[in-house]
Short mmCIF file of C-alpha atoms in Angstrom, two decimals:
data_model
loop_
_atom_site.label_atom_id
_atom_site.label_comp_id
_atom_site.label_asym_id
_atom_site.label_seq_id
_atom_site.Cartn_x
_atom_site.Cartn_y
_atom_site.Cartn_z
CA ASN W 14 165.20 -51.41 -145.73
CA LEU W 15 163.10 -54.15 -144.24
CA ASP W 16 162.45 -52.10 -141.21
CA GLN W 17 159.60 -51.01 -142.55
CA ILE W 18 157.72 -53.10 -143.19
CA ILE W 19 154.27 -53.71 -142.10
CA LEU W 20 152.79 -57.60 -141.42
CA ILE W 21 148.57 -57.23 -141.88
CA ASN W 22 146.51 -59.91 -140.68
CA LYS W 23 149.91 -61.96 -139.66
CA LEU W 24 146.84 -63.70 -136.89
CA TYR W 25 144.82 -64.69 -140.08
CA SER W 26 141.23 -65.76 -139.73
CA GLY W 27 139.91 -66.03 -143.04
CA GLN W 28 140.12 -62.49 -144.34
CA LYS W 29 139.36 -62.44 -148.11
CA GLU W 30 142.98 -60.00 -148.28
CA GLY W 31 145.09 -62.31 -146.91
CA VAL W 32 148.12 -62.34 -145.37
CA ILE W 33 150.00 -58.46 -146.51
CA LEU W 34 153.29 -57.30 -145.92
CA ALA W 35 153.34 -53.65 -147.03
CA ASN W 36 156.25 -51.04 -147.53
CA ILE W 37 157.93 -53.40 -149.56
CA THR W 38 160.68 -52.49 -151.55
CA LYS W 39 161.28 -52.93 -155.05
CA ASP W 40 163.54 -56.84 -155.76
CA THR W 41 161.77 -57.98 -152.38
CA TYR W 42 160.42 -61.24 -152.54
CA ALA W 43 158.94 -63.28 -149.16
CA ASP W 44 159.33 -67.64 -148.74
CA ILE W 45 157.14 -69.13 -146.07
CA PHE W 46 158.18 -72.17 -144.55
CA SER W 47 155.95 -74.53 -141.42
CA LEU W 48 157.93 -74.71 -138.20
CA SER W 49 159.12 -78.05 -139.45
CA GLY W 50 161.03 -76.28 -142.39
CA LYS W 51 159.18 -77.06 -144.86
CA HIS W 52 159.06 -74.36 -148.07
CA ILE W 53 155.22 -73.65 -148.34
CA ILE W 54 155.47 -70.62 -151.37
CA ARG W 55 157.66 -67.98 -152.29
CA ILE W 56 155.65 -64.55 -153.06
CA GLU W 57 157.34 -61.98 -155.08
CA ARG W 58 156.58 -58.51 -155.58
CA LYS W 59 153.75 -57.76 -158.48
CA ASN W 60 154.63 -55.46 -161.75
CA GLY W 61 155.32 -52.25 -158.85
CA GLU W 62 152.95 -52.71 -156.64
CA ASN W 63 154.30 -52.59 -152.77
CA ASN W 64 153.11 -55.41 -151.01
CA LEU W 65 153.42 -59.06 -151.27
CA ILE W 66 149.79 -60.75 -150.32
CA TRP W 67 149.95 -64.87 -149.27
CA ASP W 68 146.82 -65.66 -150.16
CA THR W 69 147.28 -68.85 -147.99
CA LEU W 70 147.48 -71.22 -150.33
CA ASP W 71 150.50 -73.30 -150.65
CA LYS W 72 152.64 -73.98 -153.91
CA LYS W 73 150.20 -76.73 -155.57
CA LYS W 74 146.73 -73.96 -154.74
CA ILE W 75 145.96 -76.19 -151.80
CA LYS W 76 144.93 -74.22 -148.64
CA ALA W 77 147.43 -74.27 -146.17
CA ALA W 78 146.32 -75.69 -142.79
CA ASN W 79 145.74 -74.15 -138.77
CA GLY W 80 149.12 -73.53 -137.68
CA ILE W 81 152.32 -71.38 -136.74
CA TYR W 82 154.34 -70.27 -140.26
CA LEU W 83 157.60 -68.43 -140.30
CA CYS W 84 157.83 -65.72 -143.24
CA LYS W 85 161.15 -64.90 -144.61
CA VAL W 86 161.55 -61.52 -146.31
CA ASN W 87 164.53 -61.21 -148.18
CA SER W 88 165.68 -58.52 -150.75
CA PHE W 89 169.43 -57.98 -151.95
CA LYS W 90 170.37 -56.86 -149.20
CA GLU W 91 168.95 -58.55 -145.78
CA SER W 92 166.70 -60.85 -144.81
CA LYS W 93 163.78 -60.29 -141.67
CA ASN W 94 161.90 -62.93 -140.47
CA PHE W 95 158.02 -62.87 -139.54
CA VAL W 96 155.55 -64.93 -137.45
CA ILE W 97 152.11 -66.05 -139.11
CA ILE W 98 149.58 -67.54 -137.46
CA ILE W 99 146.24 -68.82 -139.60
CA ALA W 100 143.55 -70.25 -137.05
CA GLN W 101 140.33 -70.36 -139.12
#
């Protein structure tokens, strides 16, 4: 159930742990997009962890610029959107 997800550091200002999506279920992943619709990165669940962590790097390992991003969390049954703000 994606309604149980907790978004930690949704206003990201350089916290070392990154942006965290907690209470993730099995087979859940997240896609991060810029407001213009550009796909920044896909974050996938690692071996049994219940969190997804975005270190604010894109697919090329370049730090994402300050701004507003859309995080679309997907499972096989449903999807849910979150807004993330980077202000470093």
